[in-house]
Amino acid sequence: MRNIKALMSYKGTAYHGFQRQENAVGIQNILEEKLSYLTDGDVKVNGCSRTDSGVHANEYCFSFKTEHSIPCSNLVRGMNSLLPDDIAIKSCEDVSDDFHARYSCIGKEYVYLILNSPTKNPFLSDRAFYYPYRLDVPLIEENAADFVGTHNFTSFCGIAGQKENSVRTVEYFRVEQSENLVKLIVKGDGFLYNMVRIMVGTLIYINEGRIQPGSIPAIIAAENRNLAGKTAVPYGLYLNRVYY
């Protein structure tokens, strides 16, 4: 039995997140269908993360086991010939039996893309959050730094995903701007349900004066979701890189 690690990218617009769905289509549904066909077996995929409906991935890792002897190079070509245009396999390799895409992962980097422009861009309509108002990038960057460190992030977790252990470590939270595109880039050892989107929504509220600048440490300490900002729209979010 082989254990295979694969990297892919996908545009999440047409899917109800990564996880397999019974009454909708998740990325996992598509992968398992095509892998089962290609390897002539019943393939079950382990993903590195759940992603919400509409969320994208520049780099997503999954693993699966198969008895088929197909070389990894042929598997990549074969899968890309079968998959829809919004999902692409980037690479794959045989790994040790104890590798698991989710449990072996030691860190993830997310990018949140904001189109900060007075006019819309139809080519980014489902790939960036359109924000036509003034965005104070230095203010956003200054307050984003308050997320860095090891904290209990209960205040930044959707109610449906609240867990007993909500402690996570954020390694960095950078802000980059190129003309009218603003990238919020955050890396951590793990993220709670909706955590990145709530962090972004909180920074937007600070930009709008709905939350006072410098409030993030107090919001973290309160462990109260009601004190943080809105949950930013999903289609600006990308799983950008995974670490093992």
PDB file of C-alpha atoms in Angstrom:
ATOM      1  CA  MET A   1       0.000   0.000   0.000  1.00  0.00           C
ATOM      2  CA  ARG A   2       1.396   3.413  -0.989  1.00  0.00           C
ATOM      3  CA  ASN A   3       0.843   6.650   0.880  1.00  0.00           C
ATOM      4  CA  ILE A   4       0.894   9.631  -1.459  1.00  0.00           C
ATOM      5  CA  LYS A   5       1.210  13.334  -0.661  1.00  0.00           C
ATOM      6  CA  ALA A   6      -0.065  15.764  -3.289  1.00  0.00           C
ATOM      7  CA  LEU A   7      -0.204  19.525  -3.680  1.00  0.00           C
ATOM      8  CA  MET A   8      -2.931  21.278  -5.621  1.00  0.00           C
ATOM      9  CA  SER A   9      -4.434  24.696  -6.229  1.00  0.00           C
ATOM     10  CA  TYR A  10      -8.075  25.547  -6.763  1.00  0.00           C
ATOM     11  CA  LYS A  11     -10.546  28.329  -7.272  1.00  0.00           C
ATOM     12  CA  GLY A  12     -13.247  27.726  -4.686  1.00  0.00           C
ATOM     13  CA  THR A  13     -16.086  29.751  -6.199  1.00  0.00           C
ATOM     14  CA  ALA A  14     -18.112  26.781  -7.451  1.00  0.00           C
ATOM     15  CA  TYR A  15     -17.600  24.584  -4.380  1.00  0.00           C
ATOM     16  CA  HIS A  16     -18.936  24.271  -0.855  1.00  0.00           C
ATOM     17  CA  GLY A  17     -15.478  24.227   0.662  1.00  0.00           C
ATOM     18  CA  PHE A  18     -12.986  21.381   0.634  1.00  0.00           C
ATOM     19  CA  GLN A  19     -14.815  18.842   2.767  1.00  0.00           C
ATOM     20  CA  ARG A  20     -16.903  16.101   1.204  1.00  0.00           C
ATOM     21  CA  GLN A  21     -20.610  16.998   1.078  1.00  0.00           C
ATOM     22  CA  GLU A  22     -23.710  14.823   0.804  1.00  0.00           C
ATOM     23  CA  ASN A  23     -26.041  17.394  -0.741  1.00  0.00           C
ATOM     24  CA  ALA A  24     -23.521  19.716  -2.373  1.00  0.00           C
ATOM     25  CA  VAL A  25     -20.151  19.501  -4.104  1.00  0.00           C
ATOM     26  CA  GLY A  26     -16.920  19.912  -2.163  1.00  0.00           C
ATOM     27  CA  ILE A  27     -13.405  19.729  -3.577  1.00  0.00           C
ATOM     28  CA  GLN A  28     -12.985  16.389  -1.796  1.00  0.00           C
ATOM     29  CA  ASN A  29     -15.923  14.898  -3.723  1.00  0.00           C
ATOM     30  CA  ILE A  30     -14.234  15.722  -7.023  1.00  0.00           C
ATOM     31  CA  LEU A  31     -10.788  14.486  -5.964  1.00  0.00           C
ATOM     32  CA  GLU A  32     -12.044  11.149  -4.662  1.00  0.00           C
ATOM     33  CA  GLU A  33     -14.141  10.536  -7.763  1.00  0.00           C
ATOM     34  CA  LYS A  34     -11.262  11.213 -10.173  1.00  0.00           C
ATOM     35  CA  LEU A  35      -8.605   9.416  -8.099  1.00  0.00           C
ATOM     36  CA  SER A  36     -10.825   6.345  -7.736  1.00  0.00           C
ATOM     37  CA  TYR A  37     -11.305   6.260 -11.501  1.00  0.00           C
ATOM     38  CA  LEU A  38      -7.607   6.753 -12.242  1.00  0.00           C
ATOM     39  CA  THR A  39      -6.363   4.127  -9.757  1.00  0.00           C
ATOM     40  CA  ASP A  40      -9.250   1.686 -10.210  1.00  0.00           C
ATOM     41  CA  GLY A  41      -9.966   1.672  -6.472  1.00  0.00           C
ATOM     42  CA  ASP A  42     -11.973   3.338  -3.717  1.00  0.00           C
ATOM     43  CA  VAL A  43      -9.799   6.307  -2.735  1.00  0.00           C
ATOM     44  CA  LYS A  44     -10.422   8.376   0.391  1.00  0.00           C
ATOM     45  CA  VAL A  45      -8.590  11.683   0.644  1.00  0.00           C
ATOM     46  CA  ASN A  46      -7.237  13.376   3.770  1.00  0.00           C
ATOM     47  CA  GLY A  47      -7.067  17.160   3.397  1.00  0.00           C
ATOM     48  CA  CYS A  48      -4.780  19.526   5.264  1.00  0.00           C
ATOM     49  CA  SER A  49      -7.641  21.850   6.189  1.00  0.00           C
ATOM     50  CA  ARG A  50     -11.313  22.529   5.864  1.00  0.00           C
ATOM     51  CA  THR A  51     -12.018  25.592   3.775  1.00  0.00           C
ATOM     52  CA  ASP A  52     -15.303  27.482   3.580  1.00  0.00           C
ATOM     53  CA  SER A  53     -17.480  27.857   0.510  1.00  0.00           C
ATOM     54  CA  GLY A  54     -15.879  30.285  -1.914  1.00  0.00           C
ATOM     55  CA  VAL A  55     -12.398  30.160  -0.345  1.00  0.00           C
ATOM     56  CA  HIS A  56      -9.477  29.492  -2.709  1.00  0.00           C
ATOM     57  CA  ALA A  57      -6.113  27.752  -2.407  1.00  0.00           C
ATOM     58  CA  ASN A  58      -2.792  28.559  -4.025  1.00  0.00           C
ATOM     59  CA  GLU A  59      -1.271  25.554  -2.276  1.00  0.00           C
ATOM     60  CA  TYR A  60      -3.342  22.838  -0.643  1.00  0.00           C
ATOM     61  CA  CYS A  61      -1.965  19.495   0.529  1.00  0.00           C
ATOM     62  CA  PHE A  62      -3.867  16.228   0.610  1.00  0.00           C
ATOM     63  CA  SER A  63      -2.837  12.619   1.119  1.00  0.00           C
ATOM     64  CA  PHE A  64      -4.336   9.282   0.178  1.00  0.00           C
ATOM     65  CA  LYS A  65      -3.476   5.592   0.049  1.00  0.00           C
ATOM     66  CA  THR A  66      -3.596   3.342  -2.973  1.00  0.00           C
ATOM     67  CA  GLU A  67      -2.326  -0.048  -4.100  1.00  0.00           C
ATOM     68  CA  HIS A  68      -1.950   1.175  -7.688  1.00  0.00           C
ATOM     69  CA  SER A  69       1.583   1.406  -9.091  1.00  0.00           C
ATOM     70  CA  ILE A  70       1.002   4.491 -11.242  1.00  0.00           C
ATOM     71  CA  PRO A  71       4.085   6.772 -11.152  1.00  0.00           C
ATOM     72  CA  CYS A  72       3.508  10.128  -9.519  1.00  0.00           C
ATOM     73  CA  SER A  73       4.340  12.001 -12.725  1.00  0.00           C
ATOM     74  CA  ASN A  74       1.621  10.058 -14.568  1.00  0.00           C
ATOM     75  CA  LEU A  75      -0.786  10.604 -11.703  1.00  0.00           C
ATOM     76  CA  VAL A  76      -0.328  14.382 -11.956  1.00  0.00           C
ATOM     77  CA  ARG A  77      -0.899  14.341 -15.725  1.00  0.00           C
ATOM     78  CA  GLY A  78      -3.817  11.958 -15.474  1.00  0.00           C
ATOM     79  CA  MET A  79      -5.579  13.896 -12.738  1.00  0.00           C
ATOM     80  CA  ASN A  80      -5.140  17.215 -14.530  1.00  0.00           C
ATOM     81  CA  SER A  81      -6.722  15.712 -17.631  1.00  0.00           C
ATOM     82  CA  LEU A  82      -9.746  14.611 -15.591  1.00  0.00           C
ATOM     83  CA  LEU A  83     -10.228  17.542 -13.215  1.00  0.00           C
ATOM     84  CA  PRO A  84     -12.292  20.630 -14.027  1.00  0.00           C
ATOM     85  CA  ASP A  85     -10.412  23.777 -15.000  1.00  0.00           C
ATOM     86  CA  ASP A  86     -10.719  25.304 -11.528  1.00  0.00           C
ATOM     87  CA  ILE A  87      -8.724  22.522  -9.810  1.00  0.00           C
ATOM     88  CA  ALA A  88      -5.112  21.649 -10.646  1.00  0.00           C
ATOM     89  CA  ILE A  89      -2.668  19.112  -9.205  1.00  0.00           C
ATOM     90  CA  LYS A  90       0.779  20.704  -8.836  1.00  0.00           C
ATOM     91  CA  SER A  91       2.863  17.743  -7.663  1.00  0.00           C
ATOM     92  CA  CYS A  92       2.797  14.449  -5.779  1.00  0.00           C
ATOM     93  CA  GLU A  93       5.241  12.101  -4.086  1.00  0.00           C
ATOM     94  CA  ASP A  94       5.326   8.844  -2.150  1.00  0.00           C
ATOM     95  CA  VAL A  95       5.719   9.436   1.580  1.00  0.00           C
ATOM     96  CA  SER A  96       6.011   7.347   4.745  1.00  0.00           C
ATOM     97  CA  ASP A  97       2.969   5.513   6.069  1.00  0.00           C
ATOM     98  CA  ASP A  98       2.624   7.842   9.049  1.00  0.00           C
ATOM     99  CA  PHE A  99       2.247  11.005   6.958  1.00  0.00           C
ATOM    100  CA  HIS A 100      -1.189  12.625   7.203  1.00  0.00           C
ATOM    101  CA  ALA A 101      -1.998  15.856   5.366  1.00  0.00           C
ATOM    102  CA  ARG A 102      -3.839  17.307   8.357  1.00  0.00           C
ATOM    103  CA  TYR A 103      -2.096  15.912  11.423  1.00  0.00           C
ATOM    104  CA  SER A 104       1.454  16.217  10.071  1.00  0.00           C
ATOM    105  CA  CYS A 105       0.992  19.872   9.182  1.00  0.00           C
ATOM    106  CA  ILE A 106       2.941  22.282  11.420  1.00  0.00           C
ATOM    107  CA  GLY A 107       1.883  25.593   9.917  1.00  0.00           C
ATOM    108  CA  LYS A 108      -0.172  27.416   7.310  1.00  0.00           C
ATOM    109  CA  GLU A 109       0.008  30.747   5.563  1.00  0.00           C
ATOM    110  CA  TYR A 110      -3.114  32.535   4.373  1.00  0.00           C
ATOM    111  CA  VAL A 111      -3.480  35.534   2.084  1.00  0.00           C
ATOM    112  CA  TYR A 112      -6.503  37.806   2.126  1.00  0.00           C
ATOM    113  CA  LEU A 113      -6.819  39.920  -1.020  1.00  0.00           C
ATOM    114  CA  ILE A 114      -8.598  43.290  -0.990  1.00  0.00           C
ATOM    115  CA  LEU A 115      -9.365  45.322  -4.088  1.00  0.00           C
ATOM    116  CA  ASN A 116      -9.233  48.895  -2.766  1.00  0.00           C
ATOM    117  CA  SER A 117     -10.501  50.934  -5.664  1.00  0.00           C
ATOM    118  CA  PRO A 118     -13.408  53.310  -6.426  1.00  0.00           C
ATOM    119  CA  THR A 119     -14.373  51.032  -9.327  1.00  0.00           C
ATOM    120  CA  LYS A 120     -14.988  47.311  -9.487  1.00  0.00           C
ATOM    121  CA  ASN A 121     -12.852  44.870 -11.431  1.00  0.00           C
ATOM    122  CA  PRO A 122     -15.001  42.163 -13.073  1.00  0.00           C
ATOM    123  CA  PHE A 123     -11.988  39.861 -13.340  1.00  0.00           C
ATOM    124  CA  LEU A 124     -11.640  39.881  -9.532  1.00  0.00           C
ATOM    125  CA  SER A 125     -15.331  39.718  -8.671  1.00  0.00           C
ATOM    126  CA  ASP A 126     -15.035  36.329  -6.926  1.00  0.00           C
ATOM    127  CA  ARG A 127     -11.315  36.440  -6.124  1.00  0.00           C
ATOM    128  CA  ALA A 128     -10.922  39.570  -3.984  1.00  0.00           C
ATOM    129  CA  PHE A 129     -12.953  41.580  -1.477  1.00  0.00           C
ATOM    130  CA  TYR A 130     -14.022  44.788  -3.218  1.00  0.00           C
ATOM    131  CA  TYR A 131     -13.624  47.697  -0.785  1.00  0.00           C
ATOM    132  CA  PRO A 132     -14.281  51.102  -2.438  1.00  0.00           C
ATOM    133  CA  TYR A 133     -13.632  53.248   0.665  1.00  0.00           C
ATOM    134  CA  ARG A 134     -10.387  54.710   1.939  1.00  0.00           C
ATOM    135  CA  LEU A 135      -8.142  52.018   3.396  1.00  0.00           C
ATOM    136  CA  ASP A 136      -5.471  53.258   5.783  1.00  0.00           C
ATOM    137  CA  VAL A 137      -2.832  50.624   5.062  1.00  0.00           C
ATOM    138  CA  PRO A 138      -0.300  51.797   7.703  1.00  0.00           C
ATOM    139  CA  LEU A 139      -3.079  51.719  10.320  1.00  0.00           C
ATOM    140  CA  ILE A 140      -4.092  48.209   9.227  1.00  0.00           C
ATOM    141  CA  GLU A 141      -0.483  47.036   9.361  1.00  0.00           C
ATOM    142  CA  GLU A 142       0.125  48.539  12.807  1.00  0.00           C
ATOM    143  CA  ASN A 143      -2.925  46.848  14.310  1.00  0.00           C
ATOM    144  CA  ALA A 144      -2.365  43.530  12.513  1.00  0.00           C
ATOM    145  CA  ALA A 145       0.916  43.221  14.427  1.00  0.00           C
ATOM    146  CA  ASP A 146      -1.110  42.855  17.648  1.00  0.00           C
ATOM    147  CA  PHE A 147      -2.239  39.398  16.502  1.00  0.00           C
ATOM    148  CA  VAL A 148       1.330  38.082  16.514  1.00  0.00           C
ATOM    149  CA  GLY A 149       2.204  35.732  19.357  1.00  0.00           C
ATOM    150  CA  THR A 150       0.586  32.856  21.239  1.00  0.00           C
ATOM    151  CA  HIS A 151      -2.936  33.719  22.367  1.00  0.00           C
ATOM    152  CA  ASN A 152      -6.349  32.278  23.073  1.00  0.00           C
ATOM    153  CA  PHE A 153      -8.198  33.325  19.899  1.00  0.00           C
ATOM    154  CA  THR A 154     -11.747  32.547  21.064  1.00  0.00           C
ATOM    155  CA  SER A 155     -12.768  36.122  20.172  1.00  0.00           C
ATOM    156  CA  PHE A 156     -11.742  35.393  16.589  1.00  0.00           C
ATOM    157  CA  CYS A 157     -13.493  32.066  16.117  1.00  0.00           C
ATOM    158  CA  GLY A 158     -16.936  31.547  14.618  1.00  0.00           C
ATOM    159  CA  ILE A 159     -19.410  30.313  17.213  1.00  0.00           C
ATOM    160  CA  ALA A 160     -19.935  27.037  15.335  1.00  0.00           C
ATOM    161  CA  GLY A 161     -16.242  26.218  15.651  1.00  0.00           C
ATOM    162  CA  GLN A 162     -15.561  27.158  19.275  1.00  0.00           C
ATOM    163  CA  LYS A 163     -13.344  24.573  20.973  1.00  0.00           C
ATOM    164  CA  GLU A 164     -11.968  23.999  24.434  1.00  0.00           C
ATOM    165  CA  ASN A 165      -8.455  24.692  23.155  1.00  0.00           C
ATOM    166  CA  SER A 166      -8.457  27.917  21.171  1.00  0.00           C
ATOM    167  CA  VAL A 167      -4.777  28.741  21.725  1.00  0.00           C
ATOM    168  CA  ARG A 168      -2.871  29.350  18.515  1.00  0.00           C
ATOM    169  CA  THR A 169       0.451  30.962  17.619  1.00  0.00           C
ATOM    170  CA  VAL A 170       0.572  33.601  14.894  1.00  0.00           C
ATOM    171  CA  GLU A 171       4.127  33.953  13.557  1.00  0.00           C
ATOM    172  CA  TYR A 172       3.550  37.031  11.428  1.00  0.00           C
ATOM    173  CA  PHE A 173       0.799  39.197   9.979  1.00  0.00           C
ATOM    174  CA  ARG A 174       2.109  41.351   7.128  1.00  0.00           C
ATOM    175  CA  VAL A 175       0.370  43.849   4.866  1.00  0.00           C
ATOM    176  CA  GLU A 176       1.525  44.475   1.300  1.00  0.00           C
ATOM    177  CA  GLN A 177       0.134  46.900  -1.270  1.00  0.00           C
ATOM    178  CA  SER A 178       0.588  46.982  -5.030  1.00  0.00           C
ATOM    179  CA  GLU A 179      -1.421  49.799  -6.611  1.00  0.00           C
ATOM    180  CA  ASN A 180      -5.064  49.074  -5.684  1.00  0.00           C
ATOM    181  CA  LEU A 181      -4.505  45.516  -4.415  1.00  0.00           C
ATOM    182  CA  VAL A 182      -3.844  45.009  -0.715  1.00  0.00           C
ATOM    183  CA  LYS A 183      -2.625  41.643   0.590  1.00  0.00           C
ATOM    184  CA  LEU A 184      -2.959  40.631   4.223  1.00  0.00           C
ATOM    185  CA  ILE A 185      -0.572  37.732   4.823  1.00  0.00           C
ATOM    186  CA  VAL A 186      -0.724  35.717   8.036  1.00  0.00           C
ATOM    187  CA  LYS A 187       1.157  32.601   9.104  1.00  0.00           C
ATOM    188  CA  GLY A 188       0.445  30.473  12.160  1.00  0.00           C
ATOM    189  CA  ASP A 189       0.659  26.972  13.554  1.00  0.00           C
ATOM    190  CA  GLY A 190      -3.078  26.576  13.017  1.00  0.00           C
ATOM    191  CA  PHE A 191      -6.262  28.565  12.648  1.00  0.00           C
ATOM    192  CA  LEU A 192      -9.719  28.323  14.188  1.00  0.00           C
ATOM    193  CA  TYR A 193     -12.983  28.300  12.253  1.00  0.00           C
ATOM    194  CA  ASN A 194     -13.305  31.627  10.363  1.00  0.00           C
ATOM    195  CA  MET A 195     -10.316  32.978  12.320  1.00  0.00           C
ATOM    196  CA  VAL A 196      -8.533  34.728   9.449  1.00  0.00           C
ATOM    197  CA  ARG A 197     -11.769  36.197   8.082  1.00  0.00           C
ATOM    198  CA  ILE A 198     -12.707  37.564  11.524  1.00  0.00           C
ATOM    199  CA  MET A 199      -9.228  39.018  11.985  1.00  0.00           C
ATOM    200  CA  VAL A 200      -9.581  40.783   8.626  1.00  0.00           C
ATOM    201  CA  GLY A 201     -13.088  41.957   9.474  1.00  0.00           C
ATOM    202  CA  THR A 202     -11.801  43.391  12.758  1.00  0.00           C
ATOM    203  CA  LEU A 203      -9.073  45.307  10.926  1.00  0.00           C
ATOM    204  CA  ILE A 204     -11.705  46.679   8.537  1.00  0.00           C
ATOM    205  CA  TYR A 205     -13.771  47.844  11.534  1.00  0.00           C
ATOM    206  CA  ILE A 206     -10.678  49.577  12.926  1.00  0.00           C
ATOM    207  CA  ASN A 207     -10.178  51.253   9.558  1.00  0.00           C
ATOM    208  CA  GLU A 208     -13.784  52.486   9.690  1.00  0.00           C
ATOM    209  CA  GLY A 209     -13.593  53.685  13.300  1.00  0.00           C
ATOM    210  CA  ARG A 210     -16.107  51.116  14.544  1.00  0.00           C
ATOM    211  CA  ILE A 211     -13.385  49.622  16.750  1.00  0.00           C
ATOM    212  CA  GLN A 212     -10.722  51.807  18.308  1.00  0.00           C
ATOM    213  CA  PRO A 213      -7.124  51.346  17.104  1.00  0.00           C
ATOM    214  CA  GLY A 214      -5.061  49.445  19.657  1.00  0.00           C
ATOM    215  CA  SER A 215      -8.071  47.395  20.843  1.00  0.00           C
ATOM    216  CA  ILE A 216      -6.970  44.006  19.540  1.00  0.00           C
ATOM    217  CA  PRO A 217      -5.028  42.937  22.694  1.00  0.00           C
ATOM    218  CA  ALA A 218      -8.094  43.681  24.848  1.00  0.00           C
ATOM    219  CA  ILE A 219     -10.396  41.841  22.435  1.00  0.00           C
ATOM    220  CA  ILE A 220      -8.093  38.820  22.535  1.00  0.00           C
ATOM    221  CA  ALA A 221      -7.998  38.895  26.352  1.00  0.00           C
ATOM    222  CA  ALA A 222     -11.814  39.117  26.610  1.00  0.00           C
ATOM    223  CA  GLU A 223     -12.349  35.789  24.761  1.00  0.00           C
ATOM    224  CA  ASN A 224     -15.648  37.155  23.470  1.00  0.00           C
ATOM    225  CA  ARG A 225     -16.569  36.831  19.791  1.00  0.00           C
ATOM    226  CA  ASN A 226     -19.055  39.719  20.069  1.00  0.00           C
ATOM    227  CA  LEU A 227     -16.245  42.222  20.609  1.00  0.00           C
ATOM    228  CA  ALA A 228     -14.440  41.467  17.346  1.00  0.00           C
ATOM    229  CA  GLY A 229     -15.399  42.666  13.882  1.00  0.00           C
ATOM    230  CA  LYS A 230     -17.474  41.083  11.173  1.00  0.00           C
ATOM    231  CA  THR A 231     -16.490  37.917   9.341  1.00  0.00           C
ATOM    232  CA  ALA A 232     -15.001  39.116   6.057  1.00  0.00           C
ATOM    233  CA  VAL A 233     -16.345  37.614   2.831  1.00  0.00           C
ATOM    234  CA  PRO A 234     -14.847  34.214   1.902  1.00  0.00           C
ATOM    235  CA  TYR A 235     -13.819  34.882  -1.688  1.00  0.00           C
ATOM    236  CA  GLY A 236     -10.913  37.150  -0.694  1.00  0.00           C
ATOM    237  CA  LEU A 237      -9.247  34.319   1.243  1.00  0.00           C
ATOM    238  CA  TYR A 238      -6.549  31.980  -0.074  1.00  0.00           C
ATOM    239  CA  LEU A 239      -4.739  29.138   1.649  1.00  0.00           C
ATOM    240  CA  ASN A 240      -1.350  30.176   0.329  1.00  0.00           C
ATOM    241  CA  ARG A 241       1.140  27.669   1.707  1.00  0.00           C
ATOM    242  CA  VAL A 242       1.308  24.660   4.025  1.00  0.00           C
ATOM    243  CA  TYR A 243       4.307  23.598   6.107  1.00  0.00           C
ATOM    244  CA  TYR A 244       5.457  20.122   7.188  1.00  0.00           C
TER     245      TYR A 244
END
